[in-house]
PDB file of C-alpha atoms in Angstrom:
ATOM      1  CA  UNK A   5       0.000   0.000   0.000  1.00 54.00           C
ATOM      2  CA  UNK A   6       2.865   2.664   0.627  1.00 59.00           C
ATOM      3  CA  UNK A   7       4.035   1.898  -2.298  1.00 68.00           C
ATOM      4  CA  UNK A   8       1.126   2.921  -4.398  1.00 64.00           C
ATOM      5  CA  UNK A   9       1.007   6.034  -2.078  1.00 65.00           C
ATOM      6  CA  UNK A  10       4.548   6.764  -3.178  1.00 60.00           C
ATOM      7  CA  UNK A  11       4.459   6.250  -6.969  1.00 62.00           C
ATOM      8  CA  UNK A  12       1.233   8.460  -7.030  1.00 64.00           C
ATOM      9  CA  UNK A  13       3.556  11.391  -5.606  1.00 66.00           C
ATOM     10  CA  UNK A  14       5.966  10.885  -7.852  1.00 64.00           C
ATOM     11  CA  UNK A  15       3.683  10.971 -10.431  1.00 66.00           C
ATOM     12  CA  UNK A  16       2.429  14.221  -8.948  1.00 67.00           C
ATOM     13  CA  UNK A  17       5.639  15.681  -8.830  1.00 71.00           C
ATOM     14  CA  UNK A  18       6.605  15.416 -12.207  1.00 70.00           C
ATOM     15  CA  UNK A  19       2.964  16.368 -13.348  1.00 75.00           C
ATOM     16  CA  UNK A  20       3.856  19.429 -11.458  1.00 81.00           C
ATOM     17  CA  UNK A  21       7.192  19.826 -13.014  1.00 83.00           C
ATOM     18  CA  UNK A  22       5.658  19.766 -16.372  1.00 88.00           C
ATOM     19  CA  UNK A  23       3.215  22.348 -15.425  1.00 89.00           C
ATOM     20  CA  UNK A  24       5.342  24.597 -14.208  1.00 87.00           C
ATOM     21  CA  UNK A  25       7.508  24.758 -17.412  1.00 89.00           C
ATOM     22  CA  UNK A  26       4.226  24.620 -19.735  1.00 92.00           C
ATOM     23  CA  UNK A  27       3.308  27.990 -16.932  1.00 89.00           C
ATOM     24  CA  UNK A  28       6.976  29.876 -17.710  1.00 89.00           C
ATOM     25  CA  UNK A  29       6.391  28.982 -21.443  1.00 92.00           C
ATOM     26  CA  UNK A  30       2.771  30.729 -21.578  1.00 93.00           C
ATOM     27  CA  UNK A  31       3.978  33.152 -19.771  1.00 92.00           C
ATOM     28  CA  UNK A  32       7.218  33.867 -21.912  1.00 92.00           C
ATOM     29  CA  UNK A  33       5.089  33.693 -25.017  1.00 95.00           C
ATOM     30  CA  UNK A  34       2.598  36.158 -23.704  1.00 95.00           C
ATOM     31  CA  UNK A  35       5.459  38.453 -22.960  1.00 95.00           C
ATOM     32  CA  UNK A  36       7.169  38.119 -26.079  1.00 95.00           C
ATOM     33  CA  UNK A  37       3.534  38.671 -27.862  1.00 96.00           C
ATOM     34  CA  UNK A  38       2.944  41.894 -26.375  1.00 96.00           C
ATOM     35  CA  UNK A  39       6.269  43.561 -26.760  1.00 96.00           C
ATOM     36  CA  UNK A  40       6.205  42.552 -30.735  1.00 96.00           C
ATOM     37  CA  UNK A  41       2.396  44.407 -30.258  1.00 97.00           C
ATOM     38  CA  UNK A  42       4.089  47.339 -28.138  1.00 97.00           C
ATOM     39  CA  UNK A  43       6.966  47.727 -30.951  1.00 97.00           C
ATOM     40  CA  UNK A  44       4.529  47.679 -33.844  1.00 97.00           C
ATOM     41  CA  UNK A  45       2.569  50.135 -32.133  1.00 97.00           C
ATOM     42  CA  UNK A  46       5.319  52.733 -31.167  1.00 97.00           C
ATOM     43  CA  UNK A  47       6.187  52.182 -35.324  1.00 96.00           C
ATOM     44  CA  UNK A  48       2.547  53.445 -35.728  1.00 95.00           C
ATOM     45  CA  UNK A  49       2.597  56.081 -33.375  1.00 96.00           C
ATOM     46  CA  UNK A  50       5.885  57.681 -35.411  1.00 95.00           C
ATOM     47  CA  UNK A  51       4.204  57.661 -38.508  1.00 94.00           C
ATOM     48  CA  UNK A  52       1.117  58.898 -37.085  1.00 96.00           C
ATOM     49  CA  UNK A  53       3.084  61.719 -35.671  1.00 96.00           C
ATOM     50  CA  UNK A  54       5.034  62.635 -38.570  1.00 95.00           C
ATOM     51  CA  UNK A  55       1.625  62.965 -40.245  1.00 95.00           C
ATOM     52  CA  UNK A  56       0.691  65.346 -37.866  1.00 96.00           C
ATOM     53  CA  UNK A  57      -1.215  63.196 -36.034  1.00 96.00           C
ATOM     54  CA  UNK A  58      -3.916  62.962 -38.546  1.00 96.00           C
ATOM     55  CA  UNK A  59      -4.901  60.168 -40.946  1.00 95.00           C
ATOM     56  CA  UNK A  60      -4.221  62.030 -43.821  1.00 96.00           C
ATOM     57  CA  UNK A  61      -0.549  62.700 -42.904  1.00 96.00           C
ATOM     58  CA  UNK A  62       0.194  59.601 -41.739  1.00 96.00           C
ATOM     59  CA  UNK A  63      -1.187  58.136 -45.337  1.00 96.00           C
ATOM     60  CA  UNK A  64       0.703  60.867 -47.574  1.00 96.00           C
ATOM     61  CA  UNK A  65       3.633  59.855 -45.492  1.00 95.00           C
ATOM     62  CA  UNK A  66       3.689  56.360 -45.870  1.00 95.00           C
ATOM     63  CA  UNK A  67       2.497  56.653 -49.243  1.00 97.00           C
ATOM     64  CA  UNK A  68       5.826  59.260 -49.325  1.00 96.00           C
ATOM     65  CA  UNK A  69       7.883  56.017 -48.019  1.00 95.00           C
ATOM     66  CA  UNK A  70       6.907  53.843 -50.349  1.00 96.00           C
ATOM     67  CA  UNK A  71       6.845  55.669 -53.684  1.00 97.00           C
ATOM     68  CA  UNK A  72      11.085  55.880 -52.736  1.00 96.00           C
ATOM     69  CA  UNK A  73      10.854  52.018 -51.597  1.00 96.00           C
ATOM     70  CA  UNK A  74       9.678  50.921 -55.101  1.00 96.00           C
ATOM     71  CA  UNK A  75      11.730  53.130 -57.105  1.00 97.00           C
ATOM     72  CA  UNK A  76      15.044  52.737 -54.860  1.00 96.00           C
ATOM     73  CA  UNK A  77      17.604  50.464 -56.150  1.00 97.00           C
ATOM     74  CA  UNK A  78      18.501  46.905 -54.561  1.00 97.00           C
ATOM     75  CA  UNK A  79      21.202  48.224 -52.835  1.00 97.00           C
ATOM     76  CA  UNK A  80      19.545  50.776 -51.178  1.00 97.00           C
ATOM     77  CA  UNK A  81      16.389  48.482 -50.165  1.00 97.00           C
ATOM     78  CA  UNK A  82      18.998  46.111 -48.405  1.00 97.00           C
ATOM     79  CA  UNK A  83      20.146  48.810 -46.460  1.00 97.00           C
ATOM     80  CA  UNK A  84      16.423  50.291 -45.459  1.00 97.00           C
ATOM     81  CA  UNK A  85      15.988  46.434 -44.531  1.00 97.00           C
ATOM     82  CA  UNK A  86      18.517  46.514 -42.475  1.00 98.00           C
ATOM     83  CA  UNK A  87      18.163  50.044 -41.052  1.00 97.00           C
ATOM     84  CA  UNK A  88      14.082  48.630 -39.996  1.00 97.00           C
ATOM     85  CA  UNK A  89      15.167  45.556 -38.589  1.00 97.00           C
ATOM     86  CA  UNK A  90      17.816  46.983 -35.810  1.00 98.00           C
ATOM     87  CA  UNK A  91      15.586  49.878 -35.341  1.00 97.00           C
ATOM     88  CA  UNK A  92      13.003  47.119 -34.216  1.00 97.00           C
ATOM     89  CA  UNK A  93      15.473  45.501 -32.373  1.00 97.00           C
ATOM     90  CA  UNK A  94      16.642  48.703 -30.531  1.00 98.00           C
ATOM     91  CA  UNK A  95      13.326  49.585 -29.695  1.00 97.00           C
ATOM     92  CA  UNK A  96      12.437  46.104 -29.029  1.00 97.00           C
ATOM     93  CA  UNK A  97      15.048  46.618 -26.304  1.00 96.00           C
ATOM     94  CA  UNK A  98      13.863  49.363 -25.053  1.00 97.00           C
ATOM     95  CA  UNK A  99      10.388  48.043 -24.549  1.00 97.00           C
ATOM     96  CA  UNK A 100      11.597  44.942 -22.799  1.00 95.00           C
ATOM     97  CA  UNK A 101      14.361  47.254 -20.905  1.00 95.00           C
ATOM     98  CA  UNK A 102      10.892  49.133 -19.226  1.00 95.00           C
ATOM     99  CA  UNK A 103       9.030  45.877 -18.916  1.00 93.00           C
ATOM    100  CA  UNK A 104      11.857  44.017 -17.027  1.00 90.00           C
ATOM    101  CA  UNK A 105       9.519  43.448 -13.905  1.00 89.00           C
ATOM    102  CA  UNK A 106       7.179  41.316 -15.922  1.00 88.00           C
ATOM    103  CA  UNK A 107       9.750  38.993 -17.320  1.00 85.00           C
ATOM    104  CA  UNK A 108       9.630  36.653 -14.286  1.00 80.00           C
ATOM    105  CA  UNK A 109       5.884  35.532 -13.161  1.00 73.00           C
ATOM    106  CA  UNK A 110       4.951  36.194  -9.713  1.00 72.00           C
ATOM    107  CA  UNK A 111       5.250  34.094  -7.153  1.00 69.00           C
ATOM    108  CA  UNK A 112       1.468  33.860  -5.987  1.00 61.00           C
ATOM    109  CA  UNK A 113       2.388  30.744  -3.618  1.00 59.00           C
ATOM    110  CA  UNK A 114       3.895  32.679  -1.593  1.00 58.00           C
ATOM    111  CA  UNK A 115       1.525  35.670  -1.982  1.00 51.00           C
ATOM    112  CA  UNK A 116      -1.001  33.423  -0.820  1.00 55.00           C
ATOM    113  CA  UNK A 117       1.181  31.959   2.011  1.00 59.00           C
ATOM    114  CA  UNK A 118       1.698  35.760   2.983  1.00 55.00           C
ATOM    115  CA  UNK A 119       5.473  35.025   3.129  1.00 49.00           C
TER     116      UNK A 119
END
C-alpha cells in the first residue's frame, strides 16, 4: 500500500514539473507577444506623428515612403531592410528594458502563504 502512495507522488511531482515549465512557457510567449504588439505600435505612433497626427498625414507619409521604396535600387532596399530591422530591435530593447519586472511571473504561492 505505501508503495502505491509513493508512486502516485511521484507521479504528482513530475505532473507538477511539467506544469510549471508549460506555466513559464505561456507566460514567456505572452510576454514576447505583447512587446512585438508594443513595438509595432510605437512604429505606428511615429508615422502617425510625422503625419501630424492625422490620418491624412500619416497616409501621404507612408504613401511618401513607399513611392522611394519601389523606385530605390537593390542596394539601397537592403540597407532600409537593415536600417528597420535593428531599429526594431533597438526599440524592441527598449520596450523589454521598461518591462523588465514582468519577465519573471509572480510568485502567488507565496503571496497566498503571505510570506
Amino acid at each position: 500500500m505505501a508503495s502505491i502512495s509513493v508512486q502516485r507522488k511521484a507521479r504528482q511531482e513530475a505532473g507538477a514539473g511539467l506544469r510549471f515549465l508549460l506555466f513559464v512557457l505561456l507566460h514567456t510567449v505572452g510576454f514576447l507577444a505583447v512587446t512585438l504588439l508594443m513595438t509595432w505600435g510605437a512604429f505606428v505612433l511615429f508615422f502617425v506623428a510625422i503625419g501630424g497626427f492625422s490620418l491624412d498625414g500619416m497616409m501621404h507619409q507612408l504613401a511618401n515612403i513607399s513611392s522611394r521604396y519601389v523606385a530605390a535600387e537593390a542596394s539601397r532596399i537592403a540597407d532600409f531592410k537593415v536600417l528597420v530591422a535593428v531599429l526594431h530591435l533597438v526599440v524592441a530593447g527598449v520596450i523589454v528594458f521598461f518591462r523588465r519586472h514582468a519577465i519573471v511571473p509572480r510568485d502567488t504561492l507565496s503571496l497566498e502563504q503571505g510570506a
